[in-house]
Amino acid sequence: AQKITQTQPGMFVQEKEAVTLDCTYDTSDPSYGLFWYKQPSSGEMIFLIYQGSYDQQNATEGRYSLNFQKARKSANLVISASQLGDSAMYFCAMRELGSNDYKLSFGAGTTVTVRA
Amino acid sequence: ETGVTQSPTHLIKTRGQQVTLRCSSQSGHNTVSWYQQALGQGPQFIFQYYREEENGRGNFPPRFSGLQFPNYSSELNVNALELDDSALYLCASSLEAEDGYTFGSGTRLTVV
């Protein structure tokens, strides 16, 4: 079963505007972590933001914020004030802390293109 | 901290050959994981090593194997290469298994 679902294959956003990337997840583990990564064409996975399942507040890191709705099992990423350098592939990932290997399960990703 | 470096960056191999990909983790990082990312898809977990022992494995056949060394470097070995093994292979390290991961830029393997 798919653990992470990203339903938006690609999105266009105007420079300086905000964009929301959707992510839903599926787990029966009560303890888990949710991650967002940015992958530019160079290939490196760049960590953006983290939300723990027991965190009471939504995570924020600069222009990135995570809209965590636990009951809906969604963890949407909001990028505010988009910049041309934000054009990249974005992945949502989950780590179930009840497992022994702490592996990351990734979604299929969303391509973001920022227009000038 | 010097980050995670992978070598080579690109590689072309023939079906049936064997390949070794290398990763140099951040100093002090005891955990290293390898992921396979096919074109247009998200990364898939191959396996994880913690202090030189494999402690987790994804749905990959035994011809995918690995090693982790005391100097925080590691290897991914793939035997009997198949065309479907063509992908970006990512290495990720963390201080301990429950910490966040730092990824390298990957090795792009093409099997012809």
CSV table of C-alpha atoms in Angstrom, one decimal:
chain,number,residue,atom,x,y,z
A,1,ALA,CA,0.0,0.0,0.0
A,2,GLN,CA,1.2,3.5,-0.8
A,3,LYS,CA,2.3,5.2,2.3
A,4,ILE,CA,2.8,8.7,0.8
A,5,THR,CA,0.6,10.2,-1.9
A,6,GLN,CA,1.3,13.4,-3.8
A,7,THR,CA,-1.4,14.0,-6.2
A,8,GLN,CA,0.0,17.0,-8.1
A,9,PRO,CA,2.6,15.9,-10.7
A,10,GLY,CA,3.4,19.5,-11.6
A,11,MET,CA,2.6,23.0,-10.6
A,12,PHE,CA,3.3,26.5,-12.0
A,13,VAL,CA,3.5,29.5,-9.7
A,14,GLN,CA,4.2,33.1,-10.3
A,15,GLU,CA,7.3,34.6,-8.7
A,16,LYS,CA,6.6,36.2,-5.2
A,17,GLU,CA,3.3,34.2,-4.8
A,18,ALA,CA,2.7,31.3,-2.5
A,19,VAL,CA,2.2,27.7,-3.5
A,20,THR,CA,0.8,24.7,-1.6
A,21,LEU,CA,2.0,21.2,-2.3
A,22,ASP,CA,-0.3,18.4,-1.2
A,23,CYS,CA,0.8,15.3,0.7
A,24,THR,CA,-1.3,12.6,2.4
A,25,TYR,CA,0.1,9.7,4.3
A,26,ASP,CA,-1.0,6.3,5.6
A,27,THR,CA,0.3,4.7,8.7
A,28,SER,CA,-0.9,2.8,11.7
A,29,ASP,CA,2.2,3.7,13.7
A,30,PRO,CA,1.3,6.4,16.3
A,31,SER,CA,4.8,7.7,16.2
A,32,TYR,CA,6.1,9.0,12.9
A,33,GLY,CA,7.9,11.9,11.3
A,34,LEU,CA,7.0,13.7,8.1
A,35,PHE,CA,9.7,15.4,5.9
A,36,TRP,CA,9.7,17.6,2.9
A,37,TYR,CA,12.7,17.5,0.6
A,38,LYS,CA,13.6,19.6,-2.5
A,39,GLN,CA,15.5,18.0,-5.3
A,40,PRO,CA,16.9,20.3,-8.0
A,41,SER,CA,18.1,19.0,-11.3
A,42,SER,CA,21.5,18.3,-9.7
A,43,GLY,CA,20.0,15.4,-7.9
A,44,GLU,CA,20.8,16.1,-4.3
A,45,MET,CA,17.9,15.8,-1.8
A,46,ILE,CA,17.8,19.0,0.3
A,47,PHE,CA,16.0,18.8,3.6
A,48,LEU,CA,13.3,21.6,4.0
A,49,ILE,CA,11.1,20.9,7.0
A,50,TYR,CA,10.2,18.3,9.6
A,51,GLN,CA,6.9,17.6,11.5
A,52,GLY,CA,6.7,15.0,14.3
A,53,SER,CA,3.4,13.2,14.9
A,54,TYR,CA,3.3,14.5,18.4
A,55,ASP,CA,4.2,18.1,17.6
A,56,GLN,CA,1.4,20.4,18.7
A,57,GLN,CA,2.3,23.2,16.4
A,58,ASN,CA,2.8,23.3,12.7
A,59,ALA,CA,6.5,23.4,11.7
A,60,THR,CA,7.9,26.5,10.0
A,61,GLU,CA,11.4,27.1,8.5
A,62,GLY,CA,11.8,30.5,6.9
A,63,ARG,CA,9.6,30.6,3.8
A,64,TYR,CA,8.5,27.0,4.3
A,65,SER,CA,5.6,26.0,6.5
A,66,LEU,CA,3.9,22.7,7.0
A,67,ASN,CA,0.1,22.5,7.3
A,68,PHE,CA,-0.2,19.4,9.5
A,69,GLN,CA,-3.8,18.0,9.8
A,70,LYS,CA,-3.3,14.8,11.8
A,71,ALA,CA,-6.9,13.6,11.6
A,72,ARG,CA,-6.9,13.9,7.8
A,73,LYS,CA,-3.4,12.5,7.6
A,74,SER,CA,-2.2,15.3,5.5
A,75,ALA,CA,1.0,17.3,5.6
A,76,ASN,CA,0.9,20.0,3.0
A,77,LEU,CA,3.9,22.2,2.3
A,78,VAL,CA,3.4,25.9,1.8
A,79,ILE,CA,6.2,27.9,0.1
A,80,SER,CA,5.6,31.6,0.5
A,81,ALA,CA,7.1,34.4,-1.7
A,82,SER,CA,8.2,32.0,-4.4
A,83,GLN,CA,11.6,32.6,-6.0
A,84,LEU,CA,13.0,31.4,-9.3
A,85,GLY,CA,15.4,29.2,-7.4
A,86,ASP,CA,12.5,27.3,-5.9
A,87,SER,CA,11.9,25.6,-9.2
A,88,ALA,CA,12.6,21.9,-8.5
A,89,MET,CA,11.0,18.6,-7.6
A,90,TYR,CA,9.5,18.4,-4.1
A,91,PHE,CA,9.1,15.2,-2.2
A,92,CYS,CA,7.1,14.4,0.9
A,93,ALA,CA,8.4,11.5,3.0
A,94,MET,CA,7.5,9.7,6.2
A,95,ARG,CA,9.5,7.7,8.7
A,96,GLU,CA,7.6,5.4,11.0
A,97,LEU,CA,9.4,5.4,14.3
A,98,GLY,CA,8.0,2.0,15.4
A,99,SER,CA,10.0,0.3,12.7
A,100,ASN,CA,13.6,-0.8,13.3
A,101,ASP,CA,15.1,0.6,10.2
A,102,TYR,CA,13.8,4.2,10.3
A,103,LYS,CA,13.6,4.1,6.5
A,104,LEU,CA,12.1,7.0,4.6
A,105,SER,CA,9.0,6.3,2.4
A,106,PHE,CA,8.8,8.9,-0.3
A,107,GLY,CA,5.9,10.1,-2.5
A,108,ALA,CA,6.1,10.4,-6.2
A,109,GLY,CA,7.0,14.1,-6.0
A,110,THR,CA,5.6,17.3,-7.4
A,111,THR,CA,7.5,19.4,-9.9
A,112,VAL,CA,7.3,23.2,-9.2
A,113,THR,CA,8.1,25.7,-11.9
A,114,VAL,CA,8.3,29.3,-10.8
A,115,ARG,CA,7.6,31.9,-13.5
A,116,ALA,CA,9.1,35.4,-13.6
B,1,GLU,CA,31.1,18.7,8.7
B,2,THR,CA,31.9,18.0,5.0
B,3,GLY,CA,28.5,16.7,3.9
B,4,VAL,CA,27.8,13.5,2.0
B,5,THR,CA,29.8,12.8,-1.2
B,6,GLN,CA,29.2,10.1,-3.7
B,7,SER,CA,31.3,8.7,-6.5
B,8,PRO,CA,31.2,8.5,-9.4
B,9,THR,CA,28.6,11.0,-10.4
B,10,HIS,CA,27.8,9.2,-13.6
B,11,LEU,CA,28.4,5.6,-14.7
B,12,ILE,CA,27.5,3.5,-17.8
B,13,LYS,CA,27.6,-0.3,-17.5
B,14,THR,CA,26.5,-3.2,-19.6
B,15,ARG,CA,23.8,-5.6,-18.7
B,16,GLY,CA,25.2,-8.5,-16.7
B,17,GLN,CA,28.2,-6.5,-15.3
B,18,GLN,CA,28.8,-5.7,-11.7
B,19,VAL,CA,29.1,-2.2,-10.2
B,20,THR,CA,30.3,-0.6,-7.0
B,21,LEU,CA,29.0,2.8,-5.9
B,22,ARG,CA,30.7,4.7,-3.1
B,23,CYS,CA,29.6,7.1,-0.4
B,24,SER,CA,31.5,9.1,2.1
B,25,SER,CA,29.3,10.1,5.0
B,26,GLN,CA,29.6,13.0,7.4
B,27,SER,CA,32.1,12.4,10.1
B,28,GLY,CA,30.5,10.7,13.1
B,29,HIS,CA,27.4,9.6,11.2
B,30,ASN,CA,26.8,6.0,12.3
B,31,THR,CA,23.9,5.3,10.0
B,32,VAL,CA,24.0,5.2,6.2
B,33,SER,CA,21.1,4.4,3.9
B,34,TRP,CA,20.9,3.8,0.2
B,35,TYR,CA,18.0,4.6,-2.1
B,36,GLN,CA,17.2,4.0,-5.7
B,37,GLN,CA,15.4,6.6,-7.6
B,38,ALA,CA,14.1,5.7,-11.1
B,39,LEU,CA,13.4,8.5,-13.5
B,40,GLY,CA,10.3,10.5,-12.6
B,41,GLN,CA,9.7,8.6,-9.3
B,42,GLY,CA,10.4,9.0,-5.7
B,43,PRO,CA,13.4,7.3,-4.0
B,44,GLN,CA,12.9,3.7,-2.9
B,45,PHE,CA,14.7,2.4,0.2
B,46,ILE,CA,17.3,-0.3,-0.6
B,47,PHE,CA,19.0,-0.9,2.8
B,48,GLN,CA,20.5,0.7,5.8
B,49,TYR,CA,23.7,0.1,7.8
B,50,TYR,CA,24.3,1.0,11.4
B,51,ARG,CA,27.8,0.7,12.7
B,52,GLU,CA,28.8,-1.6,9.9
B,53,GLU,CA,25.8,-4.0,10.3
B,54,GLU,CA,22.8,-4.1,8.0
B,55,ASN,CA,19.7,-3.3,10.1
B,56,GLY,CA,17.0,-2.8,7.5
B,57,ARG,CA,16.3,-3.8,3.9
B,58,GLY,CA,13.7,-2.8,1.3
B,59,ASN,CA,12.2,-4.9,-1.4
B,60,PHE,CA,15.4,-5.5,-3.4
B,61,PRO,CA,17.0,-8.8,-4.4
B,62,PRO,CA,20.2,-10.2,-2.9
B,63,ARG,CA,22.3,-9.0,-5.9
B,64,PHE,CA,22.1,-5.6,-4.2
B,65,SER,CA,24.5,-5.7,-1.3
B,66,GLY,CA,26.4,-3.2,0.7
B,67,LEU,CA,29.3,-2.5,3.1
B,68,GLN,CA,29.9,0.2,5.7
B,69,PHE,CA,33.4,0.9,6.9
B,70,PRO,CA,34.7,2.3,10.2
B,71,ASN,CA,35.8,5.6,8.4
B,72,TYR,CA,32.2,6.4,7.7
B,73,SER,CA,32.4,5.4,4.0
B,74,SER,CA,30.1,2.8,2.5
B,75,GLU,CA,29.6,0.9,-0.7
B,76,LEU,CA,26.6,-0.3,-2.7
B,77,ASN,CA,27.3,-3.3,-4.9
B,78,VAL,CA,25.0,-4.5,-7.6
B,79,ASN,CA,25.7,-7.8,-9.4
B,80,ALA,CA,24.3,-9.1,-12.7
B,81,LEU,CA,23.1,-5.6,-13.7
B,82,GLU,CA,19.7,-5.4,-15.5
B,83,LEU,CA,18.3,-2.6,-17.6
B,84,ASP,CA,15.8,-1.7,-14.9
B,85,ASP,CA,18.7,-1.0,-12.5
B,86,SER,CA,19.2,2.3,-14.4
B,87,ALA,CA,18.5,5.0,-11.9
B,88,LEU,CA,19.9,7.6,-9.6
B,89,TYR,CA,21.4,6.0,-6.5
B,90,LEU,CA,21.3,8.2,-3.4
B,91,CYS,CA,23.3,7.8,-0.2
B,92,ALA,CA,22.0,9.3,3.0
B,93,SER,CA,23.7,9.5,6.4
B,94,SER,CA,22.6,10.4,9.9
B,95,LEU,CA,24.2,10.6,13.4
B,96,GLU,CA,21.9,8.0,14.7
B,97,ALA,CA,19.1,6.1,13.0
B,98,GLU,CA,16.4,8.3,14.5
B,99,ASP,CA,18.0,11.5,13.4
B,100,GLY,CA,17.4,13.5,10.2
B,101,TYR,CA,19.3,12.4,7.1
B,102,THR,CA,21.8,14.2,4.9
B,103,PHE,CA,21.7,13.1,1.3
B,104,GLY,CA,24.5,13.1,-1.3
B,105,SER,CA,24.0,14.2,-4.9
B,106,GLY,CA,23.8,10.7,-6.1
B,107,THR,CA,25.3,8.5,-8.7
B,108,ARG,CA,23.4,8.2,-12.0
B,109,LEU,CA,23.8,4.7,-13.3
B,110,THR,CA,22.8,3.8,-16.8
B,111,VAL,CA,22.7,0.1,-17.8
B,112,VAL,CA,22.8,-0.6,-21.6
